[in-house]
Coordinates of C-alpha atoms in Angstrom, one line a residue:
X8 CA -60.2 -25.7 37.4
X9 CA -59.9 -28.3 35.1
X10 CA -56.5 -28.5 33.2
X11 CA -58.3 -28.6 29.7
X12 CA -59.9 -25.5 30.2
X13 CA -57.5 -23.8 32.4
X14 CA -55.4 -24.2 29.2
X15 CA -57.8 -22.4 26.8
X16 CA -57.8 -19.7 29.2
X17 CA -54.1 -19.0 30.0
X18 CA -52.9 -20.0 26.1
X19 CA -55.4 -17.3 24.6
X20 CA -53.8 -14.9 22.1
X21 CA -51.0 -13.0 23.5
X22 CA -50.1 -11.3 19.7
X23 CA -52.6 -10.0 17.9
X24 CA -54.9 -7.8 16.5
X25 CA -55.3 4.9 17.1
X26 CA -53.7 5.4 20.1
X27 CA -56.2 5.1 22.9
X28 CA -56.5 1.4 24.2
X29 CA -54.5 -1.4 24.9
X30 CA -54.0 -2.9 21.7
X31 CA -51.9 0.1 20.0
X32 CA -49.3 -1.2 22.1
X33 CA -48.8 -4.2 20.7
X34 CA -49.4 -3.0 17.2
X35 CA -53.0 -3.7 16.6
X36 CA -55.5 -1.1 16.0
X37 CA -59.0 -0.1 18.4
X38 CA -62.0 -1.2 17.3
X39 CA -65.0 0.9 16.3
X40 CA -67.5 -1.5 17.5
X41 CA -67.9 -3.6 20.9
X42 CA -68.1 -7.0 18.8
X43 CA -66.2 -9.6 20.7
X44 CA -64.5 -12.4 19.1
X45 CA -61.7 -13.3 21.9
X46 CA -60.9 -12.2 25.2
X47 CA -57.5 -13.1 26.8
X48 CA -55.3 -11.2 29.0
X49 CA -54.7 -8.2 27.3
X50 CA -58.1 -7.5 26.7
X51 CA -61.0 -7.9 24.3
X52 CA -60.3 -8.6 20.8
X53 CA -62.5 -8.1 18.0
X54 CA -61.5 -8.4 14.4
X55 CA -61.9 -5.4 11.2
X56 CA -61.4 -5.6 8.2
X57 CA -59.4 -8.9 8.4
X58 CA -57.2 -8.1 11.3
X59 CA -57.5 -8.0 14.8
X60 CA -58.6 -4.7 16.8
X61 CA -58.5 -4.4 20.6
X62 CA -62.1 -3.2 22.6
X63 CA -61.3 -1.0 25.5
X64 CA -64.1 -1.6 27.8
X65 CA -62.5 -4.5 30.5
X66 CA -62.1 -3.7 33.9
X67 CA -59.4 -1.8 35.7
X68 CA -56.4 -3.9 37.4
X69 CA -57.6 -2.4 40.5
X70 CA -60.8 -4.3 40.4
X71 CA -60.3 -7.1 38.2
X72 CA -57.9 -9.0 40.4
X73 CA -57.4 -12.4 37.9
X74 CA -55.2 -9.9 35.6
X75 CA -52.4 -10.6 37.5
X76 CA -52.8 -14.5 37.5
X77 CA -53.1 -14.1 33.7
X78 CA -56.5 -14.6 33.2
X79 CA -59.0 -11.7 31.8
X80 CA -61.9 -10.1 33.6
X81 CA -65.3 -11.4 33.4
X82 CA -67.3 -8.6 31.3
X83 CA -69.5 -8.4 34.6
X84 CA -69.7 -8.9 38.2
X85 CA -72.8 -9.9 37.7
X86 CA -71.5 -13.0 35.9
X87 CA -72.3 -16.4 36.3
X88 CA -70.3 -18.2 38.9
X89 CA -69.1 -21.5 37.2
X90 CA -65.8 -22.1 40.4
X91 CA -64.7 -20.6 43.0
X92 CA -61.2 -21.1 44.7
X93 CA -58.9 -18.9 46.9
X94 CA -58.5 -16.2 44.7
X95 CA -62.0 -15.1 43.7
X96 CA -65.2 -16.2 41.7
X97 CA -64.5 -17.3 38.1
X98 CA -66.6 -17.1 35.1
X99 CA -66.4 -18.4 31.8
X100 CA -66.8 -16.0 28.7
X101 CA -65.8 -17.0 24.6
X102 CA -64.9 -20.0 26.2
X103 CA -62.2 -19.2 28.5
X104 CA -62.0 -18.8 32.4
X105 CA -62.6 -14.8 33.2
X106 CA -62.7 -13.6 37.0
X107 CA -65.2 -12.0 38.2
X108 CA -64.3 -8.5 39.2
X109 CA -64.6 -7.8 42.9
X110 CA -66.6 -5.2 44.2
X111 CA -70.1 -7.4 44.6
X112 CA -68.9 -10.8 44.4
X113 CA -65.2 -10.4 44.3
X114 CA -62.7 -12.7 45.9
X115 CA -59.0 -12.4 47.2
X116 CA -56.1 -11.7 45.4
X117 CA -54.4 -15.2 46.1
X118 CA -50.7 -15.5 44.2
X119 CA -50.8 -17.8 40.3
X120 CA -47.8 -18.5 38.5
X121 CA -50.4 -18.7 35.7
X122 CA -49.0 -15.9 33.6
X123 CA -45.1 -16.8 33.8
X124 CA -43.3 -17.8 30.6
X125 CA -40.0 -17.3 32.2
X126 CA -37.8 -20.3 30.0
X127 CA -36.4 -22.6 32.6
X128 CA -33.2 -25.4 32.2
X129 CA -33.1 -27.6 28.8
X130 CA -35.5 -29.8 28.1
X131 CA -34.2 -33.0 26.7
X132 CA -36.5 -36.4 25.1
X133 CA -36.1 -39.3 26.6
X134 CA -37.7 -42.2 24.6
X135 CA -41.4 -41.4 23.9
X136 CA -42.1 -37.9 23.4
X137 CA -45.7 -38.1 23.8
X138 CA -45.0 -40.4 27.2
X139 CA -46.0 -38.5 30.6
X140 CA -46.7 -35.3 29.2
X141 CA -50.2 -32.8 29.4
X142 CA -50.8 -32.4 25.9
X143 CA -51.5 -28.7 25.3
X144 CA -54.5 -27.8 24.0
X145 CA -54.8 -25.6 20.5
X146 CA -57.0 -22.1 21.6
X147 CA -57.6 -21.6 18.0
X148 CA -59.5 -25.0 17.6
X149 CA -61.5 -24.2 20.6
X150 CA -62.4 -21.1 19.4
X151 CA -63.5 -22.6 16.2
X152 CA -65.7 -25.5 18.4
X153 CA -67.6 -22.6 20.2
X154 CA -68.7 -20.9 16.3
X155 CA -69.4 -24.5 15.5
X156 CA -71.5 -24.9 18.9
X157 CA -73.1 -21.5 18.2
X158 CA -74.9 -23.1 15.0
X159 CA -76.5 -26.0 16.8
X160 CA -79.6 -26.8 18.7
X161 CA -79.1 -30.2 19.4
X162 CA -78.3 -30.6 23.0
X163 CA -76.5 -34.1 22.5
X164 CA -74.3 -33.1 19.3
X165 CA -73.5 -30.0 21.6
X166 CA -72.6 -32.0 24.2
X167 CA -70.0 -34.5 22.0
X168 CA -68.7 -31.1 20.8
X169 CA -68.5 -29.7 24.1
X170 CA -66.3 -32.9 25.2
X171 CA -63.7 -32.3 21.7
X172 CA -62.4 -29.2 23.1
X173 CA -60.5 -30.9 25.9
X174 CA -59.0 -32.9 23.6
X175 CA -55.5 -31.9 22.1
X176 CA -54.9 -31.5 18.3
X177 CA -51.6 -30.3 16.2
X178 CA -51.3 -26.3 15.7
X179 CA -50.7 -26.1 12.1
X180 CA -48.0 -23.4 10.5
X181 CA -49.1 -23.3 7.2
X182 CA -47.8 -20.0 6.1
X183 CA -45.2 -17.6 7.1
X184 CA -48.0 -15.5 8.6
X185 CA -49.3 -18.2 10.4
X186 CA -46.1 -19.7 11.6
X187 CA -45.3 -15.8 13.0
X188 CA -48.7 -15.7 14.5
X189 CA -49.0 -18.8 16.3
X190 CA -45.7 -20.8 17.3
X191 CA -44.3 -18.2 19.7
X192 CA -48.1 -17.3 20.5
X193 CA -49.0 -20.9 22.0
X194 CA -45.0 -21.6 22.8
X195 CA -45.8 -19.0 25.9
X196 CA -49.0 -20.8 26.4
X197 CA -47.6 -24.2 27.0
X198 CA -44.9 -22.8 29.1
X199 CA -46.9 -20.9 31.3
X200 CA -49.2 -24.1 32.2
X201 CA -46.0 -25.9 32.7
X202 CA -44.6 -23.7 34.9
X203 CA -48.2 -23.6 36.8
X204 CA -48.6 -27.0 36.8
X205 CA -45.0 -28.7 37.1
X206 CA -46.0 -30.9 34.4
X207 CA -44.2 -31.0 31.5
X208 CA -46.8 -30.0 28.6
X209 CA -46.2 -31.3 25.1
X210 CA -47.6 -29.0 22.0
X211 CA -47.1 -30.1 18.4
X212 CA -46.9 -27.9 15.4
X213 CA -46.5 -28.9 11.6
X214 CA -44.5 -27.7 9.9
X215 CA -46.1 -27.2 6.2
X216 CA -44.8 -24.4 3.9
X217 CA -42.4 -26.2 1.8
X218 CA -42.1 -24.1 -1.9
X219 CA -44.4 -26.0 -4.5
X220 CA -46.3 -27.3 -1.5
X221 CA -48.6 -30.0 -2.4
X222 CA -47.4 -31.1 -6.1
X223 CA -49.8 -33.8 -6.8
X224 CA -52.8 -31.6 -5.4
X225 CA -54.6 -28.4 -6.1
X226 CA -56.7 -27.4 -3.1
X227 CA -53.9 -27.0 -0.6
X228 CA -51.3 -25.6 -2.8
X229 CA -48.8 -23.5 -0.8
X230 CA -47.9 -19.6 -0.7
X231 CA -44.4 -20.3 -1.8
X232 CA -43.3 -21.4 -5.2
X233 CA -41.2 -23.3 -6.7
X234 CA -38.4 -21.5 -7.3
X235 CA -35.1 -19.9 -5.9
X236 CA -36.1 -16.9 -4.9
X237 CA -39.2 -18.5 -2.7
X238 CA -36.4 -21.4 -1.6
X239 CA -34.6 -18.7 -0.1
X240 CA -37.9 -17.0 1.9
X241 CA -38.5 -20.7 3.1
X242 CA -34.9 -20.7 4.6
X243 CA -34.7 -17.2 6.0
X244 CA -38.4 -16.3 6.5
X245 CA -40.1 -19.2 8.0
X246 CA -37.4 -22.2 9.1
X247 CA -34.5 -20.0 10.7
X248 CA -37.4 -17.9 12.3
X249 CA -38.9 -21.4 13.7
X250 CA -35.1 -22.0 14.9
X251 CA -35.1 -19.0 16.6
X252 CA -38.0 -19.5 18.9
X253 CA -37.7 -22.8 19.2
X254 CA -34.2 -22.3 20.7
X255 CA -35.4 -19.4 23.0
X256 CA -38.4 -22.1 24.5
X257 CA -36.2 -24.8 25.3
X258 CA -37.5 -25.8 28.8
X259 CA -40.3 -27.6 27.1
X260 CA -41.1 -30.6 24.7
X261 CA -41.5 -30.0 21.4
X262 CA -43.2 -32.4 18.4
X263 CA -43.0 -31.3 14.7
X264 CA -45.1 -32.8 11.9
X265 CA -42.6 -32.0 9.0
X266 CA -43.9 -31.3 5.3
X267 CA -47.2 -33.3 5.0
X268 CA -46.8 -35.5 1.2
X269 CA -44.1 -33.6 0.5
X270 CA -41.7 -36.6 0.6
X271 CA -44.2 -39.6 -0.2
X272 CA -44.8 -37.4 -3.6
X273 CA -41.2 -37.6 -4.3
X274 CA -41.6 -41.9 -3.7
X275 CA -44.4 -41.6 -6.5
X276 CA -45.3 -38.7 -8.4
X277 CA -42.0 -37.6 -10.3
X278 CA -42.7 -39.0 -13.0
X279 CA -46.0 -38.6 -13.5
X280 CA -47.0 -35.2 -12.4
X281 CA -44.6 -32.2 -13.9
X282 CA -45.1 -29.6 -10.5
X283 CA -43.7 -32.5 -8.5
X284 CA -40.5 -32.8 -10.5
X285 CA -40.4 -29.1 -10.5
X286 CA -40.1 -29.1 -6.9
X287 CA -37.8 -32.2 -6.2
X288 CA -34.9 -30.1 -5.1
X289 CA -36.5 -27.7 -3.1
X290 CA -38.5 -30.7 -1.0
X291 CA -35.3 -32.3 -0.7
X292 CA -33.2 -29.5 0.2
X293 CA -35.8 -28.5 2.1
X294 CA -35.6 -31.5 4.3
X295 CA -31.7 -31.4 4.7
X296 CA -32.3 -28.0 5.9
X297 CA -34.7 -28.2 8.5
X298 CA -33.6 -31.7 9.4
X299 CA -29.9 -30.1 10.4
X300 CA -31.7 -26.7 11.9
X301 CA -34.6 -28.7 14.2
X302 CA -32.7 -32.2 14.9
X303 CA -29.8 -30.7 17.1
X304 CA -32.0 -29.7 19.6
X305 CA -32.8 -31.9 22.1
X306 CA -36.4 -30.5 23.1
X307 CA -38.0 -31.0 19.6
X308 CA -38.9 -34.3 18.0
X309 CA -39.5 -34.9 14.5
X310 CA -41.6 -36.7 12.6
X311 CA -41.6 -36.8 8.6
X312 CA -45.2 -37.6 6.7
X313 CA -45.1 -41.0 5.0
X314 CA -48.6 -40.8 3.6
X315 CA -51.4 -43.4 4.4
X316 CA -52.1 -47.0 3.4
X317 CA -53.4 -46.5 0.2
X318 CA -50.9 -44.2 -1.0
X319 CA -47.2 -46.0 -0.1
X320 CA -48.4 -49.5 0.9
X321 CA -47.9 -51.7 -1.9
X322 CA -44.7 -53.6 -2.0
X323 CA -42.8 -51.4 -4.6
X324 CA -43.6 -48.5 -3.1
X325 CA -42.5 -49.2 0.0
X326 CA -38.7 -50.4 -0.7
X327 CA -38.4 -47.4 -2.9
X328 CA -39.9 -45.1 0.4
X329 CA -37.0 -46.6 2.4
X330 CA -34.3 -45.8 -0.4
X331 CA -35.9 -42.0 -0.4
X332 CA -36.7 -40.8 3.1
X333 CA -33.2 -43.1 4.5
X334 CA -31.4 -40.5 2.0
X335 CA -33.2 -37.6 3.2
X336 CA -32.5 -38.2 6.9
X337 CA -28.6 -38.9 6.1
X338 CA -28.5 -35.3 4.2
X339 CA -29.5 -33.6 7.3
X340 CA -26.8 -35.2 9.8
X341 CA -26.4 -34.3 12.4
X342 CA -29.7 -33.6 12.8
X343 CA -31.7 -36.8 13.9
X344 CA -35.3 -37.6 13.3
X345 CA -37.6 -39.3 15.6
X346 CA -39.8 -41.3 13.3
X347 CA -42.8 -40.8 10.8
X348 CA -46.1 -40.0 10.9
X349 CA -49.2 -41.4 9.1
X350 CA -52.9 -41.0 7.6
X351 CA -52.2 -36.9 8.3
X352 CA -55.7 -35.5 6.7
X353 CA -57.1 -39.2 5.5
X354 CA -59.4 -41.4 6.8
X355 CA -57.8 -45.2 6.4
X356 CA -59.1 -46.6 9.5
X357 CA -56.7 -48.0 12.1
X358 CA -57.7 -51.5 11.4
X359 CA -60.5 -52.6 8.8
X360 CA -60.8 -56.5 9.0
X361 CA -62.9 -56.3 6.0
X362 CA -60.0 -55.9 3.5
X363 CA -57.5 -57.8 2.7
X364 CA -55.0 -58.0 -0.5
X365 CA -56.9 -58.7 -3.1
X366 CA -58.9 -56.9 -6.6
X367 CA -61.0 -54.8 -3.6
X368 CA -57.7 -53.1 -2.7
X369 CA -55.8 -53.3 -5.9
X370 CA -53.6 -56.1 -4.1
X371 CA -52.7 -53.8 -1.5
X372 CA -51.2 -55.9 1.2
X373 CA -51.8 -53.0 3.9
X374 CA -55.4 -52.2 3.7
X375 CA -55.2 -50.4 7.0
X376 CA -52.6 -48.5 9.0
X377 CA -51.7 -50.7 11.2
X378 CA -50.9 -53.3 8.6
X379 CA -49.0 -50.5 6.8
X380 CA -46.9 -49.4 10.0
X381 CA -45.9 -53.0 10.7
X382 CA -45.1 -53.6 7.5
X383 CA -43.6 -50.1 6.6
X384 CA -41.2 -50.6 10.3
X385 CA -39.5 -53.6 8.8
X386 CA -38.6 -52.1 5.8
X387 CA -37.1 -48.9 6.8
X388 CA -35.4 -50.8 9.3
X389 CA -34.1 -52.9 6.2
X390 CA -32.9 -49.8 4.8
X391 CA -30.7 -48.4 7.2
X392 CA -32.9 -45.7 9.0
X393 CA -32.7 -46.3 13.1
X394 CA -35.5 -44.6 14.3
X395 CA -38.3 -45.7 13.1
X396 CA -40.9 -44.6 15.4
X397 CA -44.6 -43.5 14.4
X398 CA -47.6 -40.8 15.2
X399 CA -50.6 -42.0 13.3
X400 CA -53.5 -38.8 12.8
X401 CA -56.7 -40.5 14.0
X402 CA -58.6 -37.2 13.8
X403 CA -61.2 -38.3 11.2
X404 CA -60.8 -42.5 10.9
X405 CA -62.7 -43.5 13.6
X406 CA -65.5 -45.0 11.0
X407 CA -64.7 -46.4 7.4
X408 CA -66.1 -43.8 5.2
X409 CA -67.9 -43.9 2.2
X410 CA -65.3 -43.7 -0.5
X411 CA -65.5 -46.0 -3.5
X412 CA -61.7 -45.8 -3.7
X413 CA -59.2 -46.0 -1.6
X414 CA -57.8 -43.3 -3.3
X415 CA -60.2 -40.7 -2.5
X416 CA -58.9 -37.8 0.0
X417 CA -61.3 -35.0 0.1
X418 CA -64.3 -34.1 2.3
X419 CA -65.7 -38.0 2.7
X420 CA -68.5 -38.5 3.7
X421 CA -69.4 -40.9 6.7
X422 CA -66.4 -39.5 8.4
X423 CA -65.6 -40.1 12.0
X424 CA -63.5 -39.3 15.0
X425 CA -61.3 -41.8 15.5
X426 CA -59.3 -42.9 18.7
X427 CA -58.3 -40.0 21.4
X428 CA -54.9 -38.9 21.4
X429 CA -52.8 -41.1 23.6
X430 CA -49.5 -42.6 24.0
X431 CA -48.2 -46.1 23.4
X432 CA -51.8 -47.1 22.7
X433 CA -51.3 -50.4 21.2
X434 CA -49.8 -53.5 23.0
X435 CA -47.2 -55.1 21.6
X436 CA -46.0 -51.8 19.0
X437 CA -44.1 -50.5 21.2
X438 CA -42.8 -48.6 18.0
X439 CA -46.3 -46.4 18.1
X440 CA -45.6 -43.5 19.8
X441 CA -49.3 -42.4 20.1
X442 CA -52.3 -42.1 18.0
X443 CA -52.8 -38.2 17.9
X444 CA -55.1 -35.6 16.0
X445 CA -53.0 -34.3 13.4
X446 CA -55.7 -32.7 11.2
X447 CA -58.4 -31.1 12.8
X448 CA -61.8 -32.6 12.4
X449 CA -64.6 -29.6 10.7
X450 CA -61.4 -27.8 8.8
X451 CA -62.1 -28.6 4.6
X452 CA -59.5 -30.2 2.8
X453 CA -60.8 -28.1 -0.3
X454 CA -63.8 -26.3 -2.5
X455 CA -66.5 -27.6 -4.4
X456 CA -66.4 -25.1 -6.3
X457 CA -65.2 -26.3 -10.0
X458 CA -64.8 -22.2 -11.0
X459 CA -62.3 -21.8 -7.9
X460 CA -58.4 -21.8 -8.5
X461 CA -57.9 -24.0 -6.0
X462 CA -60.5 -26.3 -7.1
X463 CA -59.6 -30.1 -7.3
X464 CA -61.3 -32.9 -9.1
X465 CA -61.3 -35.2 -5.9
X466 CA -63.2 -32.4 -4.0
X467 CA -66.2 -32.9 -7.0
X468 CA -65.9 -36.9 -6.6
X469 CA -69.3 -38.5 -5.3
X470 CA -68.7 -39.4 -1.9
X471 CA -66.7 -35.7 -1.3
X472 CA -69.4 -33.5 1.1
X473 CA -70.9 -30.7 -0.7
X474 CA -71.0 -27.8 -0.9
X475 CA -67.0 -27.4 0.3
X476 CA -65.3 -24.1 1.9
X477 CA -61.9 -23.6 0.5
X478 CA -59.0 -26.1 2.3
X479 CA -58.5 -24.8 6.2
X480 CA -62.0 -23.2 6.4
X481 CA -64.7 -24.3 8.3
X482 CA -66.8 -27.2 6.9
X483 CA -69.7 -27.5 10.0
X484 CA -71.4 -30.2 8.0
X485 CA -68.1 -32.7 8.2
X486 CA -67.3 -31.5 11.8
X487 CA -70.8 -32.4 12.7
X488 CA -71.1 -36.3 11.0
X489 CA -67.8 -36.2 12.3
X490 CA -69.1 -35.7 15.8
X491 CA -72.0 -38.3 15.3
X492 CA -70.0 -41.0 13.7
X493 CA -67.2 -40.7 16.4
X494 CA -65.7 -44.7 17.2
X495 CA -65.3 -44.9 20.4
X496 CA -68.0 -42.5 20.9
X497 CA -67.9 -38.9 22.8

């Protein structure tokens, strides 16, 4: 079966969602209807009333014989026959590999180390983390491509969005719930197609719950505040749990995305915006902390968010960047950071040949990323830092968009994918670690909605899409120009 698949099939929910079915045992309710939203190997999942709820209808063990290779049973044995190998007849159901139960079509019972997430010896980085790895696909984002595909009836965009499942994006733990939800959750899942495969499988998380989150923005303003008492949830609650896990999966490479704009607001908002110098000790802090927690271990790499282009790429801000983020990596010794990452949730294209400094780009002398990386390299290198390595998100720059400003952040229209997630893609920077999708392309990045709480003025700007879901929810408009605009094309 094809390794992209195979992956949304063994790394399906393991934790989620009345004491008679299977679910009660892992402290999710039944069901009261038959509605199926996911199907791994537990069981059927549905969700009610906001949380997940098991369906006890699948097969028995005794006649669905791909439960013990950690796959699920197909709903029928009637089901469609989409590969056959030496174990049985597989199907595919919610977009995942199900076997088909024997009886009418069944097959043998042919041994899988599929389900195993048995830690093995220390994993240790070597140079490029993202070099000669499988890059583990994120079963939440698949899950959200087949709703997407659902609402379609063109057979080409379904096909573009067919092919941006197998592609790997970052898993995102954005609250405490989240983070307890999904990082062990999809740790297990990357393990157990590493120990199928033999190939070492590389997942990336970021890391984003910082208190006072976001302190220039509105529409992705954080859970935790600004204050001691949520400083010391952020520490106990979310970074040692991280710690925790992340030490118990140690056999396998690890990248995190640490505290998108966190840090470039501390290089330019301080002084301007009030929230941000309420939260300057707790982003800074913050960093020492999970700098000296994460660093030490020699499976994870770490990347801190240096913004885009357009937001630290003028001369003056990029000398006072190095000053900043050299003194942030020095308070978290002896933890070591791998490098930074770039354009997470923007769209400055990789290179735009059009610009150049001048009134057009307010004499920006990086009008693209590339320009901004080069640049941006020699200057933290001038301020001390020695590893200055970079992940740029190419997610949604794959086409300039329509902004009028460089400035603008939310929702643009034109969008595009950008380049695939790959390793060492650019000849001659052998300081790019890989171009990677960091933000996943159809998620909002916040409401239209002027009456919403969360509402903020960039999300009402002209070239913003409308009408906007609320940051993180699905936006099928975006993922679908997205999809057309797509540079190289799907």
């Amino acid at each position: 079966m094809k390794a992209s698949i195979v992956l949304a099939a063994i790394t399906a929910f393991t934790l989620k969602a009345s004491a008679d079915c299977f679910s009660t045992r892992l402290g999710y309710p039944c069901c009261s209807g038959n509605d199926v939203v996911y199907t791994d190997n537990d069981g059927k999942w549905g969700v009610e009333n906001g949380n997940w709820c098991g369906i006890d209808d699948t097969p028995s063990a005794a006649t669905c014989w791909s439960l013990s290779q950690g796959y699920p049973c197909c709903s029928s044995s009637n089901a469609e026959v989409w590969y056959t190998d030496a174990s049985g007849k597989w199907g595919v159901e919610n977009g995942d590999w199900c076997g088909i139960p024997t009886g009418s079509t069944g097959g043998s019972t042919g041994g899988s180390t599929g389900g195993n997430v048995t830690p093995g010896e220390q994993y240790t980085h070597n140079g490029n983390p993202f070099a000669n790895k499988d890059f583990y696909i994120n079963p939440y984002y698949v899950e959200e491509i087949e709703g997407a595909i659902a609402q379609m009836s063109d057979s080409s965009l379904i096909a573009k969005a067919e092919k941006m499942k197998t592609y790997s994006n970052a898993i995102w733990l954005d609250s405490i719930k989240n983070m307890q939800s999904w990082l062990e959750t999809n740790l297990k899942g990357a393990l157990s197609q590493q120990n199928a495969s033999g190939k070492d499988v590389l997942t990336v998380f970021v890391v984003y719950d910082l208190p006072g989150r976001d302190c220039h923005a509105l529409a992705s303003n954080g859970e935790l505040l600004a204050n001691d008492n949520d400083w010391a949830r952020y520490k106990s609650e979310y970074i040692d749990v991280i710690e925790g896990h992340l030490k118990t999966y140690k056999s396998q490479p690890v990248v995190l995305i640490v505290e998108p704009d966190s840090l470039a607001n501390m290089v330019t908002n301080l002084e301007s915006t009030p929230a941000c110098r309420d939260s300057e000790k707790y982003y800074m802090d913050g960093h020492a902390y999970l700098i000296k927690k994460f660093g030490v271990l020699p499976h994870v790499a770490m990347y801190l968010d240096i913004g885009h282009a357009f937001w630290l790429g003028w001369d003056d801000n990029r000398e006072k960047a190095g000053k900043v983020y050299a003194k942030v990596i020095s308070s978290g010794s002896p933890g070591k950071v791998r490098g930074f990452t770039d354009n997470v949730a923007n769209y400055t294209p990789w290179e735009d040949p059009t610009l150049s400094r001048g009134p057009e780009t307010e004499w920006n002398p990086c009008p693209d990323e590339k320009r901004y990386l080069q640049a941006i390299h020699k200057d933290f290198k001038a301020a001390g830092i020695s590893s200055v390595y970079f992940v740029c998100d190419t997610s949604r720059n794959g086409k300039k968009v329509d902004r009028k400003h460089p400035g603008e952040w939310c929702n643009q229209t034109g969008v595009g994918v950008g380049a695939r997630p790959q390793a060492s893609p650019v000849s001659g920077m052998d300081y790019l670690d890989a171009f990677y999708w960091i933000k996943p392309l159809g998620e909002s990045d916040g409401t239209s909605d002027e009456s919403a709480v969360r509402f903020d003025g960039y999300c009402g700007h002209e070239t913003a899409m409308k009408p906007a879901p609320e940051a993180g929810q699905w936006f099928q408009k975006h993922f679908e120009q997205g999809l057309k605009n797509a540079n190289p094309p799907l």
